Amino acid sequence: ENDKQISHFSVLTKTCSTPASTPAPTPGPTPAPTPMPTPAPTPAPTPAPPPERRGSFIAIGDWGYDQQTHGWNIQPGCESVIAKTMQEWMKKLGDVEFVINVGDSFYPSGVSSKWDPQWESKWRSVFPKETRDAPWYSVYGNH
């Protein structure tokens, strides 16, 4: 079946290119097709540059700790691990503009004022200065 299709194509080509007064030659054996050269591999497209960052922020919640409230299910020092991790991310990113604090920060019942001693014992003494220097936008209460 393939030979007939190839022969038919061959005849049509020769008929179209041969003057009407010259008889068309009888088709002979069909020559093997010439292999096509292998094209060179196409290089991978160059990725577009990432969009310019305008800054980063860190969101944090449920970081508070109180021995009497959490002594049974959270290990002391968790706040320090969170603070250290935040500091590492701030250094890695290099452009943290602010921190969003979604609550559950000061147990057992929040802070009473800006002079509350919990600011010192549960925030300033736990979070490094670099972490505290970024503005913190906080929601106090249960996240």
Short mmCIF file of N, CA and C in Angstrom, two decimals:
data_model
loop_
_atom_site.label_atom_id
_atom_site.label_comp_id
_atom_site.label_asym_id
_atom_site.label_seq_id
_atom_site.Cartn_x
_atom_site.Cartn_y
_atom_site.Cartn_z
N GLU A 1 0.83 -1.19 0.00
CA GLU A 1 0.00 0.00 0.00
C GLU A 1 0.88 1.26 0.00
N ASN A 2 1.95 1.26 0.82
CA ASN A 2 2.84 2.41 0.86
C ASN A 2 3.54 2.62 -0.48
N ASP A 3 3.91 1.52 -1.17
CA ASP A 3 4.58 1.67 -2.47
C ASP A 3 3.67 2.38 -3.47
N LYS A 4 2.40 2.08 -3.46
CA LYS A 4 1.46 2.71 -4.39
C LYS A 4 1.37 4.20 -4.09
N GLN A 5 1.33 4.56 -2.80
CA GLN A 5 1.23 5.98 -2.45
C GLN A 5 2.50 6.71 -2.89
N ILE A 6 3.65 6.10 -2.68
CA ILE A 6 4.90 6.75 -3.08
C ILE A 6 4.99 6.83 -4.60
N SER A 7 4.63 5.76 -5.30
CA SER A 7 4.68 5.78 -6.78
C SER A 7 3.72 6.82 -7.32
N HIS A 8 2.56 6.88 -6.77
CA HIS A 8 1.56 7.84 -7.23
C HIS A 8 2.09 9.27 -7.05
N PHE A 9 2.70 9.52 -5.93
CA PHE A 9 3.28 10.83 -5.67
C PHE A 9 4.37 11.11 -6.68
N SER A 10 5.20 10.12 -6.92
CA SER A 10 6.30 10.28 -7.87
C SER A 10 5.78 10.60 -9.26
N VAL A 11 4.74 9.94 -9.69
CA VAL A 11 4.17 10.18 -11.01
C VAL A 11 3.60 11.59 -11.09
N LEU A 12 2.90 12.00 -10.09
CA LEU A 12 2.32 13.34 -10.10
C LEU A 12 3.41 14.40 -10.19
N THR A 13 4.48 14.21 -9.48
CA THR A 13 5.56 15.17 -9.51
C THR A 13 6.18 15.23 -10.90
N LYS A 14 6.42 14.09 -11.49
CA LYS A 14 7.05 14.07 -12.80
C LYS A 14 6.09 14.59 -13.87
N THR A 15 4.82 14.31 -13.73
CA THR A 15 3.84 14.79 -14.71
C THR A 15 3.78 16.31 -14.67
N CYS A 16 3.83 16.87 -13.51
CA CYS A 16 3.74 18.32 -13.39
C CYS A 16 5.00 19.00 -13.92
N SER A 17 6.14 18.33 -13.91
CA SER A 17 7.37 18.98 -14.34
C SER A 17 7.80 18.59 -15.75
N THR A 18 7.10 17.67 -16.42
CA THR A 18 7.50 17.22 -17.75
C THR A 18 6.60 17.87 -18.78
N PRO A 19 7.17 18.40 -19.94
CA PRO A 19 6.31 18.99 -20.96
C PRO A 19 5.34 17.94 -21.51
N ALA A 20 4.18 18.36 -21.99
CA ALA A 20 3.12 17.46 -22.47
C ALA A 20 3.56 16.63 -23.64
N SER A 21 4.49 17.09 -24.50
CA SER A 21 4.91 16.35 -25.67
C SER A 21 5.85 15.21 -25.33
N THR A 22 6.49 15.24 -24.16
CA THR A 22 7.41 14.19 -23.77
C THR A 22 6.66 13.18 -22.92
N PRO A 23 6.73 11.90 -23.33
CA PRO A 23 6.04 10.92 -22.52
C PRO A 23 6.70 10.79 -21.15
N ALA A 24 5.89 10.58 -20.15
CA ALA A 24 6.40 10.43 -18.78
C ALA A 24 7.14 9.12 -18.67
N PRO A 25 8.29 9.11 -18.06
CA PRO A 25 9.04 7.86 -17.90
C PRO A 25 8.28 6.92 -16.97
N THR A 26 8.56 5.66 -17.15
CA THR A 26 7.96 4.64 -16.30
C THR A 26 8.66 4.67 -14.96
N PRO A 27 7.91 4.67 -13.94
CA PRO A 27 8.56 4.71 -12.62
C PRO A 27 9.39 3.46 -12.38
N GLY A 28 10.56 3.65 -11.83
CA GLY A 28 11.44 2.54 -11.49
C GLY A 28 11.37 2.29 -9.99
N PRO A 29 12.35 1.57 -9.53
CA PRO A 29 12.35 1.33 -8.09
C PRO A 29 12.53 2.65 -7.33
N THR A 30 11.85 2.76 -6.25
CA THR A 30 11.89 3.98 -5.45
C THR A 30 13.18 3.98 -4.63
N PRO A 31 13.99 5.05 -4.78
CA PRO A 31 15.23 5.09 -3.99
C PRO A 31 14.91 5.28 -2.51
N ALA A 32 15.82 4.79 -1.67
CA ALA A 32 15.66 4.96 -0.23
C ALA A 32 15.71 6.45 0.10
N PRO A 33 14.86 6.87 1.00
CA PRO A 33 14.88 8.30 1.34
C PRO A 33 16.21 8.68 2.00
N THR A 34 16.64 9.90 1.73
CA THR A 34 17.87 10.41 2.34
C THR A 34 17.56 10.79 3.79
N PRO A 35 18.35 10.27 4.71
CA PRO A 35 18.05 10.62 6.11
C PRO A 35 18.24 12.11 6.34
N MET A 36 17.36 12.65 7.15
CA MET A 36 17.44 14.07 7.50
C MET A 36 18.53 14.25 8.56
N PRO A 37 19.29 15.32 8.48
CA PRO A 37 20.31 15.54 9.51
C PRO A 37 19.63 15.81 10.85
N THR A 38 20.27 15.37 11.90
CA THR A 38 19.76 15.59 13.25
C THR A 38 19.98 17.05 13.60
N PRO A 39 18.91 17.75 13.94
CA PRO A 39 19.10 19.16 14.30
C PRO A 39 19.86 19.30 15.62
N ALA A 40 20.58 20.38 15.74
CA ALA A 40 21.30 20.65 16.98
C ALA A 40 20.28 20.87 18.08
N PRO A 41 20.60 20.46 19.30
CA PRO A 41 19.64 20.67 20.39
C PRO A 41 19.38 22.16 20.59
N THR A 42 18.14 22.45 20.87
CA THR A 42 17.75 23.84 21.12
C THR A 42 18.15 24.20 22.54
N PRO A 43 18.87 25.30 22.72
CA PRO A 43 19.25 25.66 24.09
C PRO A 43 18.00 26.02 24.90
N ALA A 44 18.10 25.75 26.19
CA ALA A 44 16.98 26.09 27.09
C ALA A 44 16.79 27.60 27.08
N PRO A 45 15.55 28.04 27.14
CA PRO A 45 15.33 29.48 27.16
C PRO A 45 15.90 30.09 28.43
N THR A 46 16.37 31.29 28.31
CA THR A 46 16.90 32.00 29.47
C THR A 46 15.73 32.43 30.33
N PRO A 47 15.75 32.04 31.61
CA PRO A 47 14.61 32.42 32.45
C PRO A 47 14.56 33.93 32.64
N ALA A 48 13.34 34.41 32.76
CA ALA A 48 13.16 35.85 32.99
C ALA A 48 13.70 36.19 34.37
N PRO A 49 14.27 37.36 34.53
CA PRO A 49 14.76 37.72 35.86
C PRO A 49 13.59 37.82 36.83
N PRO A 50 13.82 37.46 38.09
CA PRO A 50 12.72 37.55 39.04
C PRO A 50 12.30 39.00 39.21
N PRO A 51 11.03 39.21 39.51
CA PRO A 51 10.60 40.61 39.73
C PRO A 51 11.33 41.20 40.93
N GLU A 52 11.58 42.46 40.84
CA GLU A 52 12.30 43.13 41.92
C GLU A 52 11.45 43.10 43.18
N ARG A 53 12.07 42.66 44.27
CA ARG A 53 11.34 42.60 45.54
C ARG A 53 11.22 43.99 46.13
N ARG A 54 10.12 44.19 46.79
CA ARG A 54 9.90 45.46 47.48
C ARG A 54 10.14 45.33 48.98
N GLY A 55 10.39 44.13 49.43
CA GLY A 55 10.62 43.88 50.84
C GLY A 55 9.87 42.65 51.29
N SER A 56 10.22 42.20 52.46
CA SER A 56 9.61 41.02 53.04
C SER A 56 9.01 41.37 54.39
N PHE A 57 8.23 40.46 54.90
CA PHE A 57 7.75 40.60 56.25
C PHE A 57 7.68 39.22 56.88
N ILE A 58 7.62 39.18 58.17
CA ILE A 58 7.50 37.92 58.91
C ILE A 58 6.18 37.97 59.66
N ALA A 59 5.43 36.89 59.59
CA ALA A 59 4.20 36.76 60.38
C ALA A 59 4.46 35.73 61.46
N ILE A 60 4.01 36.03 62.64
CA ILE A 60 4.26 35.17 63.79
C ILE A 60 3.00 35.15 64.66
N GLY A 61 2.74 34.03 65.27
CA GLY A 61 1.62 33.93 66.19
C GLY A 61 1.81 32.75 67.11
N ASP A 62 1.16 32.82 68.23
CA ASP A 62 1.20 31.73 69.21
C ASP A 62 2.60 31.51 69.73
N TRP A 63 3.38 32.56 69.87
CA TRP A 63 4.75 32.41 70.31
C TRP A 63 4.91 32.60 71.82
N GLY A 64 3.88 33.06 72.48
CA GLY A 64 3.99 33.34 73.92
C GLY A 64 4.16 32.08 74.75
N TYR A 65 4.75 32.27 75.93
CA TYR A 65 4.97 31.15 76.85
C TYR A 65 4.85 31.66 78.27
N ASP A 66 4.20 30.86 79.09
CA ASP A 66 4.10 31.15 80.52
C ASP A 66 4.19 29.80 81.24
N GLN A 67 5.07 29.69 82.20
CA GLN A 67 5.31 28.42 82.89
C GLN A 67 4.02 27.85 83.48
N GLN A 68 3.21 28.69 84.11
CA GLN A 68 1.99 28.18 84.75
C GLN A 68 0.93 27.80 83.72
N THR A 69 0.88 28.53 82.61
CA THR A 69 -0.12 28.24 81.59
C THR A 69 0.29 27.07 80.70
N HIS A 70 1.57 27.01 80.35
CA HIS A 70 2.04 26.02 79.37
C HIS A 70 2.98 24.97 79.93
N GLY A 71 3.25 25.00 81.21
CA GLY A 71 4.25 24.10 81.78
C GLY A 71 4.04 22.64 81.46
N TRP A 72 2.85 22.25 81.19
CA TRP A 72 2.55 20.82 80.95
C TRP A 72 2.70 20.39 79.50
N ASN A 73 2.69 21.31 78.52
CA ASN A 73 2.73 20.87 77.12
C ASN A 73 3.74 21.57 76.23
N ILE A 74 4.39 22.61 76.69
CA ILE A 74 5.38 23.32 75.87
C ILE A 74 6.66 23.41 76.69
N GLN A 75 7.77 23.15 76.03
CA GLN A 75 9.06 23.21 76.70
C GLN A 75 9.51 24.66 76.88
N PRO A 76 10.07 24.98 78.03
CA PRO A 76 10.65 26.32 78.18
C PRO A 76 11.73 26.49 77.10
N GLY A 77 11.88 27.68 76.61
CA GLY A 77 12.88 27.94 75.58
C GLY A 77 12.32 27.96 74.17
N CYS A 78 11.06 27.60 74.01
CA CYS A 78 10.47 27.64 72.67
C CYS A 78 10.50 29.05 72.11
N GLU A 79 10.24 30.04 72.97
CA GLU A 79 10.28 31.43 72.50
C GLU A 79 11.66 31.76 71.94
N SER A 80 12.70 31.28 72.61
CA SER A 80 14.07 31.56 72.15
C SER A 80 14.34 30.92 70.79
N VAL A 81 13.83 29.72 70.58
CA VAL A 81 14.01 29.05 69.29
C VAL A 81 13.29 29.85 68.20
N ILE A 82 12.10 30.33 68.50
CA ILE A 82 11.34 31.14 67.53
C ILE A 82 12.09 32.43 67.24
N ALA A 83 12.58 33.09 68.29
CA ALA A 83 13.31 34.35 68.12
C ALA A 83 14.57 34.14 67.29
N LYS A 84 15.30 33.07 67.54
CA LYS A 84 16.53 32.80 66.79
C LYS A 84 16.19 32.51 65.32
N THR A 85 15.13 31.76 65.09
CA THR A 85 14.73 31.45 63.71
C THR A 85 14.33 32.72 62.98
N MET A 86 13.60 33.59 63.65
CA MET A 86 13.23 34.88 63.03
C MET A 86 14.48 35.67 62.67
N GLN A 87 15.43 35.73 63.59
CA GLN A 87 16.67 36.47 63.35
C GLN A 87 17.41 35.90 62.14
N GLU A 88 17.48 34.57 62.04
CA GLU A 88 18.15 33.93 60.90
C GLU A 88 17.45 34.30 59.59
N TRP A 89 16.11 34.26 59.57
CA TRP A 89 15.37 34.60 58.36
C TRP A 89 15.55 36.07 58.00
N MET A 90 15.58 36.92 59.00
CA MET A 90 15.78 38.35 58.72
C MET A 90 17.14 38.57 58.07
N LYS A 91 18.16 37.88 58.54
CA LYS A 91 19.49 38.01 57.94
C LYS A 91 19.50 37.43 56.54
N LYS A 92 18.86 36.28 56.37
CA LYS A 92 18.83 35.62 55.06
C LYS A 92 18.10 36.47 54.03
N LEU A 93 16.94 36.99 54.39
CA LEU A 93 16.15 37.79 53.46
C LEU A 93 16.77 39.17 53.23
N GLY A 94 17.25 39.78 54.29
CA GLY A 94 17.92 41.06 54.17
C GLY A 94 17.01 42.25 53.92
N ASP A 95 15.71 42.03 53.80
CA ASP A 95 14.82 43.15 53.49
C ASP A 95 13.49 43.08 54.24
N VAL A 96 13.53 42.53 55.46
CA VAL A 96 12.30 42.43 56.25
C VAL A 96 11.91 43.82 56.71
N GLU A 97 10.72 44.23 56.31
CA GLU A 97 10.24 45.57 56.60
C GLU A 97 9.47 45.66 57.92
N PHE A 98 8.78 44.56 58.29
CA PHE A 98 7.97 44.57 59.50
C PHE A 98 7.62 43.15 59.90
N VAL A 99 7.06 43.03 61.11
CA VAL A 99 6.60 41.75 61.65
C VAL A 99 5.11 41.88 61.93
N ILE A 100 4.35 40.89 61.49
CA ILE A 100 2.92 40.83 61.84
C ILE A 100 2.80 39.80 62.95
N ASN A 101 2.33 40.24 64.08
CA ASN A 101 2.16 39.40 65.25
C ASN A 101 0.66 39.17 65.43
N VAL A 102 0.21 37.93 65.19
CA VAL A 102 -1.24 37.68 65.19
C VAL A 102 -1.81 37.20 66.52
N GLY A 103 -1.07 37.37 67.57
CA GLY A 103 -1.65 37.12 68.88
C GLY A 103 -1.10 35.91 69.60
N ASP A 104 -1.70 35.67 70.75
CA ASP A 104 -1.23 34.65 71.68
C ASP A 104 0.23 34.88 72.01
N SER A 105 0.50 36.09 72.50
CA SER A 105 1.88 36.51 72.74
C SER A 105 2.24 36.59 74.22
N PHE A 106 1.36 37.11 75.04
CA PHE A 106 1.66 37.31 76.45
C PHE A 106 0.63 36.57 77.30
N TYR A 107 1.06 35.46 77.84
CA TYR A 107 0.18 34.64 78.68
C TYR A 107 0.42 34.98 80.14
N PRO A 108 -0.53 34.83 81.01
CA PRO A 108 -1.82 34.21 80.77
C PRO A 108 -2.91 35.16 80.28
N SER A 109 -2.74 36.48 80.47
CA SER A 109 -3.85 37.37 80.10
C SER A 109 -3.39 38.68 79.49
N GLY A 110 -2.32 38.63 78.68
CA GLY A 110 -1.87 39.82 77.99
C GLY A 110 -1.04 40.74 78.87
N VAL A 111 -0.79 41.93 78.34
CA VAL A 111 -0.04 42.94 79.09
C VAL A 111 -1.02 44.01 79.57
N SER A 112 -0.69 44.62 80.70
CA SER A 112 -1.61 45.62 81.25
C SER A 112 -1.32 47.02 80.76
N SER A 113 -0.08 47.27 80.32
CA SER A 113 0.30 48.61 79.82
C SER A 113 1.65 48.50 79.13
N LYS A 114 2.13 49.64 78.63
CA LYS A 114 3.45 49.61 78.01
C LYS A 114 4.56 49.49 79.06
N TRP A 115 4.22 49.60 80.32
CA TRP A 115 5.20 49.44 81.40
C TRP A 115 5.13 48.05 82.04
N ASP A 116 4.27 47.21 81.54
CA ASP A 116 4.13 45.86 82.10
C ASP A 116 5.48 45.15 82.05
N PRO A 117 5.90 44.50 83.14
CA PRO A 117 7.20 43.82 83.17
C PRO A 117 7.32 42.67 82.17
N GLN A 118 6.20 42.19 81.65
CA GLN A 118 6.26 41.11 80.66
C GLN A 118 6.95 41.57 79.37
N TRP A 119 6.90 42.87 79.08
CA TRP A 119 7.61 43.35 77.89
C TRP A 119 9.09 43.00 77.99
N GLU A 120 9.64 43.17 79.17
CA GLU A 120 11.06 42.86 79.37
C GLU A 120 11.28 41.35 79.43
N SER A 121 10.52 40.67 80.28
CA SER A 121 10.79 39.25 80.52
C SER A 121 10.38 38.33 79.36
N LYS A 122 9.38 38.72 78.59
CA LYS A 122 8.86 37.83 77.56
C LYS A 122 9.05 38.34 76.13
N TRP A 123 9.65 39.54 76.00
CA TRP A 123 9.88 40.06 74.64
C TRP A 123 11.30 40.57 74.48
N ARG A 124 11.66 41.65 75.22
CA ARG A 124 13.00 42.23 75.06
C ARG A 124 14.12 41.25 75.41
N SER A 125 13.92 40.45 76.45
CA SER A 125 14.99 39.53 76.83
C SER A 125 15.00 38.26 75.98
N VAL A 126 14.00 38.08 75.12
CA VAL A 126 13.91 36.88 74.28
C VAL A 126 14.29 37.18 72.84
N PHE A 127 13.74 38.23 72.27
CA PHE A 127 13.96 38.55 70.85
C PHE A 127 15.18 39.46 70.70
N PRO A 128 16.11 39.11 69.81
CA PRO A 128 17.30 39.95 69.60
C PRO A 128 16.93 41.35 69.11
N LYS A 129 17.82 42.28 69.34
CA LYS A 129 17.58 43.68 68.96
C LYS A 129 17.22 43.82 67.48
N GLU A 130 17.93 43.09 66.60
CA GLU A 130 17.64 43.19 65.16
C GLU A 130 16.18 42.81 64.86
N THR A 131 15.68 41.85 65.60
CA THR A 131 14.30 41.41 65.40
C THR A 131 13.32 42.42 65.97
N ARG A 132 13.66 43.00 67.08
CA ARG A 132 12.78 44.01 67.71
C ARG A 132 12.82 45.34 66.98
N ASP A 133 13.92 45.63 66.25
CA ASP A 133 14.03 46.91 65.57
C ASP A 133 13.04 47.07 64.42
N ALA A 134 12.60 45.97 63.83
CA ALA A 134 11.58 46.07 62.77
C ALA A 134 10.25 46.41 63.44
N PRO A 135 9.42 47.23 62.79
CA PRO A 135 8.12 47.52 63.39
C PRO A 135 7.30 46.23 63.54
N TRP A 136 6.64 46.08 64.68
CA TRP A 136 5.76 44.95 64.95
C TRP A 136 4.33 45.47 64.92
N TYR A 137 3.52 44.89 64.05
CA TYR A 137 2.10 45.22 64.00
C TYR A 137 1.38 44.04 64.64
N SER A 138 0.76 44.32 65.78
CA SER A 138 0.25 43.23 66.61
C SER A 138 -1.26 43.27 66.81
N VAL A 139 -1.80 42.10 66.94
CA VAL A 139 -3.18 41.90 67.36
C VAL A 139 -3.08 41.18 68.68
N TYR A 140 -3.55 41.80 69.71
CA TYR A 140 -3.45 41.15 71.01
C TYR A 140 -4.74 40.42 71.30
N GLY A 141 -4.58 39.23 71.78
CA GLY A 141 -5.72 38.37 72.04
C GLY A 141 -5.48 37.04 71.37
N ASN A 142 -6.53 36.30 71.22
CA ASN A 142 -6.41 34.98 70.62
C ASN A 142 -6.47 35.11 69.09
N HIS A 143 -5.46 34.62 68.44
CA HIS A 143 -5.41 34.73 66.97
C HIS A 143 -6.55 33.99 66.34
#
